[in-house]
Short mmCIF file of C-alpha atoms in Angstrom, two decimals:
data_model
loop_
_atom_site.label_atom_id
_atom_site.label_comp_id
_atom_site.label_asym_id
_atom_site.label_seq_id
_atom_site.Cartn_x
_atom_site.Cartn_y
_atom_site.Cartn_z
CA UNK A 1 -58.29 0.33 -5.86
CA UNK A 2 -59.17 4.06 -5.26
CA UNK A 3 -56.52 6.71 -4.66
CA UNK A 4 -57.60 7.12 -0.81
CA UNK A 5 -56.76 3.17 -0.24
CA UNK A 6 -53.54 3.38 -2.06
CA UNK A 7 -53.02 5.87 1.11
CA UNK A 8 -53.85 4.19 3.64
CA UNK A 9 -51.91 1.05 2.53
CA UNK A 10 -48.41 2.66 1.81
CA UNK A 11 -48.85 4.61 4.90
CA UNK A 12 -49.56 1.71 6.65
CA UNK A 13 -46.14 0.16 4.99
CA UNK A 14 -44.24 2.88 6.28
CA UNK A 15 -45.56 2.62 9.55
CA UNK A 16 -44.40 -1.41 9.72
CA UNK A 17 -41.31 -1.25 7.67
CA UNK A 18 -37.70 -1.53 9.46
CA UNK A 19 -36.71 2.68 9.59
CA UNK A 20 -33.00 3.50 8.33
CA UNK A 21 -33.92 7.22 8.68
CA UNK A 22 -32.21 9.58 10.82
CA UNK A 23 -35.07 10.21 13.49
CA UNK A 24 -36.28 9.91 16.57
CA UNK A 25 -38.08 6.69 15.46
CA UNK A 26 -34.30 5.27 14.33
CA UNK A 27 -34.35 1.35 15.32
CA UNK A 28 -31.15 -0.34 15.34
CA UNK A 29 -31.95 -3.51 15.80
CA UNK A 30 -32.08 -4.47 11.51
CA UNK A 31 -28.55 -2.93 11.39
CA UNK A 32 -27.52 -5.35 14.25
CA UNK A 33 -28.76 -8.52 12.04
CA UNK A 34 -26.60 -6.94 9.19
CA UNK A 35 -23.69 -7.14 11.93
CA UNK A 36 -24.25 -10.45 13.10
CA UNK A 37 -24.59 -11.42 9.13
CA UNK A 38 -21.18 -9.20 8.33
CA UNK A 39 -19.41 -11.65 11.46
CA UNK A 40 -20.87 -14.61 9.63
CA UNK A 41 -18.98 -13.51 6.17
CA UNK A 42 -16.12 -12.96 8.17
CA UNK A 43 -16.00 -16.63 9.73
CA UNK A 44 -16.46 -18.21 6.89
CA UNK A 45 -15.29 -16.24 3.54
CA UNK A 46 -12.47 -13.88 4.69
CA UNK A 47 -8.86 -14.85 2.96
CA UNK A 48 -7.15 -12.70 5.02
CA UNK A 49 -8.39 -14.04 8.51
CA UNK A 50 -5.21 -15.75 9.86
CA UNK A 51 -3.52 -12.52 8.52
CA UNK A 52 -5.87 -9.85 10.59
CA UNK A 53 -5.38 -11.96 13.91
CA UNK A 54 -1.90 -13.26 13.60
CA UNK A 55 0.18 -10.04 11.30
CA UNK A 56 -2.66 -7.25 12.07
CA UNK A 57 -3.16 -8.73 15.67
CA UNK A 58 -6.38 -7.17 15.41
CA UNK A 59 -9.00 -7.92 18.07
CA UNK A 60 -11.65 -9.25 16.30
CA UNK A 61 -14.32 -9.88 18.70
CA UNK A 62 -13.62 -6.50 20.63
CA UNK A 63 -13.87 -4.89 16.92
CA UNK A 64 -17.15 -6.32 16.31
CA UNK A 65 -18.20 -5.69 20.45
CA UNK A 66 -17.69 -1.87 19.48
CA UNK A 67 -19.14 -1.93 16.47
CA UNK A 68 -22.58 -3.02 17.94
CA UNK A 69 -22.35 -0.52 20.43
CA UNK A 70 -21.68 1.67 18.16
CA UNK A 71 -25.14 0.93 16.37
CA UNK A 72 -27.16 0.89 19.59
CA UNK A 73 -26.28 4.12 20.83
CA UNK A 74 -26.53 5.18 16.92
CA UNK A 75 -28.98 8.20 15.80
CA UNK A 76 -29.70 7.42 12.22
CA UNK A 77 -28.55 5.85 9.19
CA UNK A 78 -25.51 8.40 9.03
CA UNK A 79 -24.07 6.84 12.29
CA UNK A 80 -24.84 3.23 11.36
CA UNK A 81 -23.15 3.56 8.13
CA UNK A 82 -20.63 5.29 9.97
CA UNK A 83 -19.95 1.98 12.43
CA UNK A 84 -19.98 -0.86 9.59
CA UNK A 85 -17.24 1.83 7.49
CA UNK A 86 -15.30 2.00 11.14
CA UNK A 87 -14.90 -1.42 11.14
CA UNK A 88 -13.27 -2.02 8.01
CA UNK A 89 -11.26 0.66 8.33
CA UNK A 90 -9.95 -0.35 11.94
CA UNK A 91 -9.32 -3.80 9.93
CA UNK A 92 -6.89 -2.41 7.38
CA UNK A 93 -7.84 -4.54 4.69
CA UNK A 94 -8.39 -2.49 1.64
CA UNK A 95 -9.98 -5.36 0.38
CA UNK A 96 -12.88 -5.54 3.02
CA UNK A 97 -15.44 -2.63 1.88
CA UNK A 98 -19.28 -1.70 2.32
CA UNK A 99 -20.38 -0.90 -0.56
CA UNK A 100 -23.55 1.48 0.39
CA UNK A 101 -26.56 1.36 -2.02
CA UNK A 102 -26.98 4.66 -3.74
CA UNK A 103 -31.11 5.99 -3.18
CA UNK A 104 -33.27 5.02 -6.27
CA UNK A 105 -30.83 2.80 -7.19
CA UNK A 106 -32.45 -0.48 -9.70
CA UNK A 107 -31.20 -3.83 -9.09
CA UNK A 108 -30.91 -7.09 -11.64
CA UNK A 109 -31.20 -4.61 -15.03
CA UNK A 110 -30.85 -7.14 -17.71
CA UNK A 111 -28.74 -4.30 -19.65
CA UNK A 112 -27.05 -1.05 -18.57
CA UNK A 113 -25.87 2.29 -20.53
CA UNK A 114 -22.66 2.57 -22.34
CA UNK A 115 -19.95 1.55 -19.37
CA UNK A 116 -17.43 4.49 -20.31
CA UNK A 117 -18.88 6.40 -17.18
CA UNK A 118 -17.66 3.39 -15.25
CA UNK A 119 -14.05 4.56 -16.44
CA UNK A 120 -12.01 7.03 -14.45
CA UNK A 121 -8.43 8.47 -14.71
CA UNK A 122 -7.93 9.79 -11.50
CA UNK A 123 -4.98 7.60 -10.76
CA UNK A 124 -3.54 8.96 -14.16
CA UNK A 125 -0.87 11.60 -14.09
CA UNK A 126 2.68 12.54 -14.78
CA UNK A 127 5.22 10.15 -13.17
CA UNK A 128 7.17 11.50 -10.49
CA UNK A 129 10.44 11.77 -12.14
CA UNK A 130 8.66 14.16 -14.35
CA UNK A 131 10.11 16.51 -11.74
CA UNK A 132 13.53 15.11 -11.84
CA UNK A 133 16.18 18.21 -13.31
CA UNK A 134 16.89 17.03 -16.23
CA UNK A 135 14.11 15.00 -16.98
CA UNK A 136 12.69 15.33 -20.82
CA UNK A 137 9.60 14.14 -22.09
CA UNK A 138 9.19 11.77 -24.94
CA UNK A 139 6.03 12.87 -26.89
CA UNK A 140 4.95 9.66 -28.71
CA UNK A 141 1.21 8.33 -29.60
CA UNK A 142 0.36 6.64 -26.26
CA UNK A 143 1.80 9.51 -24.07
CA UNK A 144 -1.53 10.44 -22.53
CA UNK A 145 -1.81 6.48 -20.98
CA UNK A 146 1.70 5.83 -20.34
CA UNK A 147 3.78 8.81 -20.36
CA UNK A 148 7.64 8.42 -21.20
CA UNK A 149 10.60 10.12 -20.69
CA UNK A 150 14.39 10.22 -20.13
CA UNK A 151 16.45 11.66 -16.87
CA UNK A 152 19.78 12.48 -17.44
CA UNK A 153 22.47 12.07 -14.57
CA UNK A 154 25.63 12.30 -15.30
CA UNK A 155 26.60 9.58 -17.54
CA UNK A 156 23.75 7.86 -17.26
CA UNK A 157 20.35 8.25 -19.10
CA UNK A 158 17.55 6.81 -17.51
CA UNK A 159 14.22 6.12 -19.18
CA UNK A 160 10.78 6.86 -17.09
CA UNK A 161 7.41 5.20 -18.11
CA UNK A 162 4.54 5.48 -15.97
CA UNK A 163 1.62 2.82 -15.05
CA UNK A 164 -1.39 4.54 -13.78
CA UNK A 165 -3.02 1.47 -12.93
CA UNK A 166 -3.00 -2.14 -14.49
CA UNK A 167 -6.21 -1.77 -16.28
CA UNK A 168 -7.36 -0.03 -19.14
CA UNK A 169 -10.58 1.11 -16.86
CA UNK A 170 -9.02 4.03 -15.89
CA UNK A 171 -9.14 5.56 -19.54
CA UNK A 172 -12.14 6.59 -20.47
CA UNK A 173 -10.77 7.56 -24.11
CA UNK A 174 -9.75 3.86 -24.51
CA UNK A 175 -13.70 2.83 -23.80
CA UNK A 176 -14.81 4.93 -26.38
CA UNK A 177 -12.29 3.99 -29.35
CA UNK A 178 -13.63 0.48 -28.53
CA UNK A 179 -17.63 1.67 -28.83
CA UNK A 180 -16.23 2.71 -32.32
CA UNK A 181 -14.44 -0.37 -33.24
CA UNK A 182 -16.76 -2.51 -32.01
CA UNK A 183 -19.89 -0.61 -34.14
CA UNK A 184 -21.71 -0.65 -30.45
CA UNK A 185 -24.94 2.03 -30.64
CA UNK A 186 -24.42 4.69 -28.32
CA UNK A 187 -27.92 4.80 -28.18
CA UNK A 188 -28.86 1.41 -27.06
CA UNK A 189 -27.98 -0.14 -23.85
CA UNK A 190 -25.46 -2.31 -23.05
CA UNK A 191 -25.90 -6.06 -21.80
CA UNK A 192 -23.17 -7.87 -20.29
CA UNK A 193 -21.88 -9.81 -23.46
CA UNK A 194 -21.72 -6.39 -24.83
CA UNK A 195 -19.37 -5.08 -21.73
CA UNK A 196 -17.26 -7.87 -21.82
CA UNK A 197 -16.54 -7.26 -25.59
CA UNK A 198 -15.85 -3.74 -24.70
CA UNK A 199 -13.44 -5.04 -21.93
CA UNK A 200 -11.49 -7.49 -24.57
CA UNK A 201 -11.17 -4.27 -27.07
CA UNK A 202 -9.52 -1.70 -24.36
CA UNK A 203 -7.65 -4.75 -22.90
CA UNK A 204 -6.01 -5.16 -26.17
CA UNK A 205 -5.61 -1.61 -27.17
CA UNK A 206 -4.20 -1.06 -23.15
CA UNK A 207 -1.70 -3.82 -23.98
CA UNK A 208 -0.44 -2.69 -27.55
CA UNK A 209 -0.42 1.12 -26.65
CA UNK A 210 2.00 -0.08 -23.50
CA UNK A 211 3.90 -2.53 -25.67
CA UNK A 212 4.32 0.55 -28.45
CA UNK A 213 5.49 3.54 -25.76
CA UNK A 214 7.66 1.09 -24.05
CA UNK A 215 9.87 0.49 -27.66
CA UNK A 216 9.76 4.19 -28.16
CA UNK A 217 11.38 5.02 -24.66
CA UNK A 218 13.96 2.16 -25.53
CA UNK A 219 14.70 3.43 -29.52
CA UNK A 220 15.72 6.54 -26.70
CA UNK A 221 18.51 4.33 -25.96
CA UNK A 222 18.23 4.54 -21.86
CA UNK A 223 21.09 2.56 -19.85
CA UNK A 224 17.84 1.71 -16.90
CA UNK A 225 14.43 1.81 -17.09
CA UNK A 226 11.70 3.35 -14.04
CA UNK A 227 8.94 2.29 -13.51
CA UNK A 228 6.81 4.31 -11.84
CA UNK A 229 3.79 2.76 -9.98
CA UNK A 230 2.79 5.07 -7.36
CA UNK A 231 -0.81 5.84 -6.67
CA UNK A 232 -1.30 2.91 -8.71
CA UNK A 233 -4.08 1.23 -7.26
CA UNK A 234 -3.94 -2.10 -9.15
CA UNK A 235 -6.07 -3.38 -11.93
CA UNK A 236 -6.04 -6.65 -13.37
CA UNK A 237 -3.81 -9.83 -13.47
CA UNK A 238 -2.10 -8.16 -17.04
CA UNK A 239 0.65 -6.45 -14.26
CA UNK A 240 1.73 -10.35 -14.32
CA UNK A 241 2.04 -9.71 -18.40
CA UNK A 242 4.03 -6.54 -17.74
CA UNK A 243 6.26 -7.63 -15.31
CA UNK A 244 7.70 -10.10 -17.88
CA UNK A 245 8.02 -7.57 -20.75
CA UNK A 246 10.32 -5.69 -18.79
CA UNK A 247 12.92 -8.27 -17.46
CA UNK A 248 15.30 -10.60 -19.07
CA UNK A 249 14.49 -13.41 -16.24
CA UNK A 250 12.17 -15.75 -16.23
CA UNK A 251 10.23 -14.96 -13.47
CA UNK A 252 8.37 -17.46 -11.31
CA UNK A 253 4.64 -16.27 -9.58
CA UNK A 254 3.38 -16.42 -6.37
CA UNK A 255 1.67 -19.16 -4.77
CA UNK A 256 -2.52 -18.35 -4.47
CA UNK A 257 -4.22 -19.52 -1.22
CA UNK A 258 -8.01 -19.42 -1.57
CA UNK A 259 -10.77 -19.82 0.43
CA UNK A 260 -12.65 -23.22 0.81
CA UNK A 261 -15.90 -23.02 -0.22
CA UNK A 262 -18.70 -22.96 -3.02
CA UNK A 263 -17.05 -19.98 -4.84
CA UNK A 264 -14.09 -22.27 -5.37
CA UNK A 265 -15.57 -25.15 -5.50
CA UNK A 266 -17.12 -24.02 -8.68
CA UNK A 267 -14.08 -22.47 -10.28
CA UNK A 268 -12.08 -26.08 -10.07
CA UNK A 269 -15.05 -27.75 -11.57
CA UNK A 270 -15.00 -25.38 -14.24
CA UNK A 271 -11.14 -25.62 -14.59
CA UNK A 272 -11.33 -29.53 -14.61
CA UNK A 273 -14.32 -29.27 -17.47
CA UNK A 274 -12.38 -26.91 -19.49
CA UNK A 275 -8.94 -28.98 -19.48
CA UNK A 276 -11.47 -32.34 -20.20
CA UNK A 277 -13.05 -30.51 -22.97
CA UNK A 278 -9.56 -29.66 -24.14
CA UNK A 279 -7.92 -32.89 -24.12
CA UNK A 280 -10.44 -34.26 -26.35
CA UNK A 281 -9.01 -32.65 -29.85
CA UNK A 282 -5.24 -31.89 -28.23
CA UNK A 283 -1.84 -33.61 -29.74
CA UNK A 284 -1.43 -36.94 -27.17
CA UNK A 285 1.17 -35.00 -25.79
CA UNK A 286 -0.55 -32.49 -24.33
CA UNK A 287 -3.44 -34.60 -24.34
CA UNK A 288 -1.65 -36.19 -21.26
CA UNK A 289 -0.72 -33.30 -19.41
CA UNK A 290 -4.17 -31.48 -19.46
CA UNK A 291 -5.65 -35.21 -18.27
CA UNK A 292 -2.76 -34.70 -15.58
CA UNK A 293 -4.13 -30.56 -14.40
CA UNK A 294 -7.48 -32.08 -14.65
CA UNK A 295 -6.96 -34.07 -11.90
CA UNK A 296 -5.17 -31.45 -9.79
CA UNK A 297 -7.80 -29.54 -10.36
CA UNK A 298 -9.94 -32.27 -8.98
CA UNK A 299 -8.45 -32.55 -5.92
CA UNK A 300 -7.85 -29.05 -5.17
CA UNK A 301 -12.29 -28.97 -5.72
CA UNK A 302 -12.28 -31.51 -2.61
CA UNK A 303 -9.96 -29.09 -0.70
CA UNK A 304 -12.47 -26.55 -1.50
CA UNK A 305 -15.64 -28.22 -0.79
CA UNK A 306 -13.94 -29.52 2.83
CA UNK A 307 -14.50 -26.83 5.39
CA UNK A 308 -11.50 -25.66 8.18
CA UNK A 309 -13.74 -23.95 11.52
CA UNK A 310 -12.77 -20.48 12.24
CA UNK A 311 -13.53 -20.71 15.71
CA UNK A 312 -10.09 -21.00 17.16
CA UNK A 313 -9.04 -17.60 15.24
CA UNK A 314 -11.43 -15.73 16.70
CA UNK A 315 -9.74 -16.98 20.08
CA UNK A 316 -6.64 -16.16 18.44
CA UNK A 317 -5.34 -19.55 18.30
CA UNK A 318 -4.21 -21.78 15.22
CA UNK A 319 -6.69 -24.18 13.37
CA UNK A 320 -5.98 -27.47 13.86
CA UNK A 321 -6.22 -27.57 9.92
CA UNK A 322 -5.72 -24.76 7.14
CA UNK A 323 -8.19 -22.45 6.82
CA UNK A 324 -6.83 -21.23 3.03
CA UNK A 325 -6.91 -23.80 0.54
CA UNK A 326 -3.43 -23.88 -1.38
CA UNK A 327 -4.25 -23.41 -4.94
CA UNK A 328 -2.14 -23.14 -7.68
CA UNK A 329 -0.03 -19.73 -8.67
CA UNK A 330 -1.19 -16.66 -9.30
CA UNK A 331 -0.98 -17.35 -12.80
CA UNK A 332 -2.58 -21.04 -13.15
CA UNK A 333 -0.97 -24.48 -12.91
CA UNK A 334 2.53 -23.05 -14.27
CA UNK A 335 4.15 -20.63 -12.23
CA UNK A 336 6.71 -19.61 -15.06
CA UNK A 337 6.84 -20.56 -18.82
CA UNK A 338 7.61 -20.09 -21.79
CA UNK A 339 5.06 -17.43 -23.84
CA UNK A 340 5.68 -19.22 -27.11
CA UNK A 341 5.68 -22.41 -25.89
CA UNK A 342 2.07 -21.85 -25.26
CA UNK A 343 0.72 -19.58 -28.44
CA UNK A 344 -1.94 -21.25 -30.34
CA UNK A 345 -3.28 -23.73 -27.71
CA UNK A 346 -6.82 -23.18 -26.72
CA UNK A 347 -6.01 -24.17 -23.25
CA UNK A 348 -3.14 -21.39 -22.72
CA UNK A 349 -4.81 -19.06 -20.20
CA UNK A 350 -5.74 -22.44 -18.00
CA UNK A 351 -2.31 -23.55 -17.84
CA UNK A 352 -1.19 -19.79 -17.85
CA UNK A 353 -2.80 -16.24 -17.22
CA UNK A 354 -0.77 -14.12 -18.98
CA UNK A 355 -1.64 -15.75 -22.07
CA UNK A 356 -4.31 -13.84 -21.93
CA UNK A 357 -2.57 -10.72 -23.18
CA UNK A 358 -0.11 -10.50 -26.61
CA UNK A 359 3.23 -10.05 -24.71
CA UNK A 360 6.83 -11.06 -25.21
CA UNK A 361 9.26 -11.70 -22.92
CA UNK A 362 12.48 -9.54 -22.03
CA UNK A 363 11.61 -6.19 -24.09
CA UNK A 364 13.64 -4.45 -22.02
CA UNK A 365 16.23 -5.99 -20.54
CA UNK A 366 18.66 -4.27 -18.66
CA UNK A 367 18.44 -2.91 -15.17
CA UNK A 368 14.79 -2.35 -13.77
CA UNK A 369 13.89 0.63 -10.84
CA UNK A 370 10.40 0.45 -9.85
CA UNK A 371 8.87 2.82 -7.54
CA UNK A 372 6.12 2.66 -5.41
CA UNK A 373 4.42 4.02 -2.42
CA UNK A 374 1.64 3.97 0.01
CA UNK A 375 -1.07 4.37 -2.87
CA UNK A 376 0.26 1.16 -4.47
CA UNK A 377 -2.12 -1.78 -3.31
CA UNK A 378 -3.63 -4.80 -5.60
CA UNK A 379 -2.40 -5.98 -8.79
CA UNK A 380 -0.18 -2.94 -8.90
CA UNK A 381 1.79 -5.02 -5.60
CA UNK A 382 1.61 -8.58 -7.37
CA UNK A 383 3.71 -6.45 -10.01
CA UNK A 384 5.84 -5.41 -7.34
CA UNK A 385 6.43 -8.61 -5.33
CA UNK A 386 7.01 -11.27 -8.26
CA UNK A 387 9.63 -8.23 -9.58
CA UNK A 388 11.19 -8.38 -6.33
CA UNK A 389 11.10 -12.16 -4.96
CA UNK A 390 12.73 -12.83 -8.54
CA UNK A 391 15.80 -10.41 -7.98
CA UNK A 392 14.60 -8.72 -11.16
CA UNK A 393 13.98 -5.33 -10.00
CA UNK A 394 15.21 -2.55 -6.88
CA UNK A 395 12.07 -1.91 -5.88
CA UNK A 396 12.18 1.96 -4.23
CA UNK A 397 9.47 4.37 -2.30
CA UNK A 398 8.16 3.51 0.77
CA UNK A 399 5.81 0.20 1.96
CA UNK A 400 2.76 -0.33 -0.53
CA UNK A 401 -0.98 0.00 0.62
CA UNK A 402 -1.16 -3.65 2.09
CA UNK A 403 -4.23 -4.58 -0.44
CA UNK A 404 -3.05 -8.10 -1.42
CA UNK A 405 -4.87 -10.29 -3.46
CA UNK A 406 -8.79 -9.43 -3.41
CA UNK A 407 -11.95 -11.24 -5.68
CA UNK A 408 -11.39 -13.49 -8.66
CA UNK A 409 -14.32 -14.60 -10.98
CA UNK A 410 -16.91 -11.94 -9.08
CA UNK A 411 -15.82 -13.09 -6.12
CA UNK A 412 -18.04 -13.79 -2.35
CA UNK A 413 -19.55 -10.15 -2.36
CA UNK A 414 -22.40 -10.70 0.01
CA UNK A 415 -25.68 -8.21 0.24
CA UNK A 416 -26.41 -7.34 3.71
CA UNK A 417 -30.56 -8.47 4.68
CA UNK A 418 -31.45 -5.05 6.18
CA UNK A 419 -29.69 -2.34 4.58
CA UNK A 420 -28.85 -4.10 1.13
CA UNK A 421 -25.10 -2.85 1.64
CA UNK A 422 -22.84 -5.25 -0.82
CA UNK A 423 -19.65 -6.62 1.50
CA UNK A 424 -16.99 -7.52 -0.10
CA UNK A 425 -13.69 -9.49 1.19
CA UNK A 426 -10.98 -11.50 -0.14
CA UNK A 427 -11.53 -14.50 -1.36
CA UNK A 428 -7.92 -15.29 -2.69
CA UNK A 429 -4.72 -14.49 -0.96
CA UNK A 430 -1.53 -14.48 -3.03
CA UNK A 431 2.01 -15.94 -1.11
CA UNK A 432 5.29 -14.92 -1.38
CA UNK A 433 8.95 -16.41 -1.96
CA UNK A 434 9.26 -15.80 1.84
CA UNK A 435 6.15 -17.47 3.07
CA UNK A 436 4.31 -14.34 3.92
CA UNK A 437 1.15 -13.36 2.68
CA UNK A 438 1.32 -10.22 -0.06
CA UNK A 439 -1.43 -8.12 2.09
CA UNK A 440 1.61 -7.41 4.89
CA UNK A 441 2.65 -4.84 1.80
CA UNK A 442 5.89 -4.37 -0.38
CA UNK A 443 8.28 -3.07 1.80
CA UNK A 444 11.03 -1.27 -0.86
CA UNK A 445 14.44 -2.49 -1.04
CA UNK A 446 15.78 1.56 -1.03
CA UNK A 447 13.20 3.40 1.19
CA UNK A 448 12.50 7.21 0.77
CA UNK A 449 11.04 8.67 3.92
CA UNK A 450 8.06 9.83 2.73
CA UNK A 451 4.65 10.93 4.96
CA UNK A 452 1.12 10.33 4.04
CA UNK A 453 0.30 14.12 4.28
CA UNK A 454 3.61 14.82 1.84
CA UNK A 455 2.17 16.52 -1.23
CA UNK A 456 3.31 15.71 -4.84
CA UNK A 457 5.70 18.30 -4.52
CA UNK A 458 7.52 17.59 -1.39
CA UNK A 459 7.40 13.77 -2.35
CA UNK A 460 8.75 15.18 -6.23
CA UNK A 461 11.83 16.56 -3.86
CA UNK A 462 12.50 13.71 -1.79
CA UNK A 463 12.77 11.40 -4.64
CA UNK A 464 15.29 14.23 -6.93
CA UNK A 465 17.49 13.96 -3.33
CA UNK A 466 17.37 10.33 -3.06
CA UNK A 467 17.59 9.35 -6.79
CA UNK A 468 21.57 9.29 -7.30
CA UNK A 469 22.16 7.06 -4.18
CA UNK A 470 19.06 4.47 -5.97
CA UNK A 471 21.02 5.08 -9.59
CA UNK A 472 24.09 3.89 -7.44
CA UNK A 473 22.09 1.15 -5.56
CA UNK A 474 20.92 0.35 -8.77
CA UNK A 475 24.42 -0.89 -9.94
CA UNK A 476 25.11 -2.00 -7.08
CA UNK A 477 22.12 -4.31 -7.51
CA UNK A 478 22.53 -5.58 -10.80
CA UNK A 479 26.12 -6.50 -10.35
CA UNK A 480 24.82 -8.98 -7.62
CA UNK A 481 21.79 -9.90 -9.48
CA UNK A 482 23.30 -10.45 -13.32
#
């Protein structure tokens, strides 16, 4: 084919294809499929439906009605982008994002570069009590991922760690240490066996580095511990691991909700393979009670695979059935246990998620502040909530972010036809001691009356005038929670 009919043909493509550009020519009629698709996600793959109508008494169809006008009246790509971001932010889900595709962008790469670029510390920084008169830091090795420290007040000393976020992908210095360890080429690029090894390494170094500043804060000899997780914007389910390294109690999980479908239909089936597989070369003891999750995990894959209609919701009226699937807890078939109990068994992280990390019960175990505030969402408020609904912990700051539980296993994400935006929602929504569904937010047990548009340094001030009435609450606390 000669240069001239290459020409003609992609002009001829450009002249048919569906325009996203911001001209004249702008048709919105592929960006209404993409809404009429997004509504379809929404019926049948949002966790957090019941919440958005029922808690959020959100509007739903008047949120979508002004959304499409919105796009018919819109100019360009810019405003239809615009609408579709409007909408989940009117939601208030911080779970529910567009995820726009970037221009030149490839798709399906077999094998990517080095994923330390995929690493960021922006939610890494000093913790707030940094600030505190009196405060001194404790330089030890892992200062620079969890910095330390002791406050002195009066007779009491209090020790100060700080979680950035529950993940070790928010330290890019922890990626590359791995890349070493691991002998991975810099050079050559990176497939997804080769990320996931990457993962394991930080994971563990994440966990030990934590585990090692959190004995040097306590060889300080502090009377309480703070924990500081503002601005922490969650991670992974290891803030379940963390939570019981810091508390004498034996803390019991949340209940996870989930929604029915093939997402979840698959996971069970996987579940119930894994425990079969198991049971096969396990003692008869536990031979029986993997044969006995198998089948749970059985008939929670028929709850999955047996559909609940939206419809009434969107009317803002109660299925007559459940529209979440109860699952099991947040971490597996046993909401509490034993960590030794399980060491060794192949079939640990099934029975119990926080066998996926090296942690020990009760490191510290005295009384427990934890702080948070309106940047805390995720994983960071499972920490928070299983802390709380356990009596384990004053919990201090003001109400969390409201991100609740969001994807497990890659999650529903869903590519949009027309515009090839990714939208993702929850697919999991985690329960608490009260009944009510973690996305309402952690509302603190001593609240500091903080604003969104406080700086660090006002918010720095607040806490130094409210901190002796939470050392006093503190007491206070742990003489009716011994």
């Amino acid at each position: 084919m000669n240069r001239f009919a290459v020409l003609i043909l992609t002009f001829a493509s450009f002249l048919t294809a569906p325009s996203f550009a911001g001209d004249a020519a702008f048709d919105p009629k592929p960006w209404l499929e993409d809404l009429a698709q997004t509504r379809e996600v929404f019926w049948t793959k949002y966790a957090n439906l019941e919440w958005a109508v029922f808690d959020r008494e959100a509007n739903l169809p008047a949120l979508f009605a002004d959304t499409q006008k919105r796009l018919e009246a819109a100019q360009g790509e810019t405003d239809a982008r615009a609408a579709f971001d409007r909408l989940a932010h009117r939601l208030g889900d911080g779970h529910v994002v567009f995820r726009w595709p970037s221009s030149g962008a490839s798709h399906g790469d077999a094998a990517a570069p080095l994923p330390c670029t995929d690493y960021s510390a922006s939610m890494v920084s000093m913790p707030m009590a940094a600030r505190l008169p009196g405060y001194e830091p404790i330089h030890a090795e892992h200062s620079d991922l969890f910095p330390i420290g002791i406050v002195h007040m009066g007779t009491h000393a209090i020790g100060v760690i700080r979680i950035g976020l529950f993940t070790a992908q928010g330290y890019p210095e922890l990626c590359k240490s791995a890349i070493t360890t691991l002998n991975i080429p810099s050079a050559e690029p990176c497939d997804d066996a080769c990320s996931q090894a990457i993962d394991d390494e930080t994971g563990k170094e994440f966990n030990d580095a934590f585990i090692a500043q959190l004995e040097a804060l306590i060889a300080a000899k502090p009377d309480t511990l703070l924990v500081d997780i503002t601005r922490n914007g969650g991670g992974s389910e290891w803030a379940e691991a963390v939570a019981r390294m810091l508390t004498a109690t034996r803390l019991k999980s949340e209940r996870l909700m989930f929604v029915r479908g093939e997402h979840w239909v698959k996971h069970f089936a996987d579940v119930e393979s894994d425990l079969r597989k198991a049971a096969k070369t396990a003692s008869s003891k536990d031979r029986a009670q993997l044969l006995v999750w198998a089948r749970e995990a059985a008939a929670k894959k028929r709850i999955a695979a047996t559909p609940c209609g939206s419809a009434p919701l969107w009317e803002g009226k109660k299925p007559a059935c459940s529209w979440l699937g109860e699952g099991f807890s947040t971490t597996g078939f046993l909401d509490s246990a034993d960590p030794d109990s399980l060491r060794g068994k192949s079939w640990a992280t099934d029975a119990f998620t926080p066998m996926e990390f090296s942690y020990r019960e009760g490191i510290w175990r005295g009384p427990l502040i934890v702080t948070i505030d309106n940047g805390t969402g995720s994983a960071a408020e499972e920490f928070a909530a299983t802390l709380q609904d356990n009596h384990a912990a004053l919990i201090v700051g003001e109400p969390t972010a409201g991100a609740g539980c969001g994807h497990t296993d890659g999650g529903t994400p869903t590519t949009l036809k027309n515009s090839h935006a990714v939208l993702e929602v929850p697919d999991c929504a985690r329960f608490r001691a009260d009944g009510t569904n973690e996305v309402r937010g952690i509302r603190p047990d001593v609240l500091v009356g903080w604003r969104v548009t406080d700086g660090p340094g006002r918010r720095a001030e607040d806490f130094a005038s409210a901190f002796p009435g939470v050392v006093q609450a503190s007491e206070v606390f742990r003489n009716h929670n011994p």
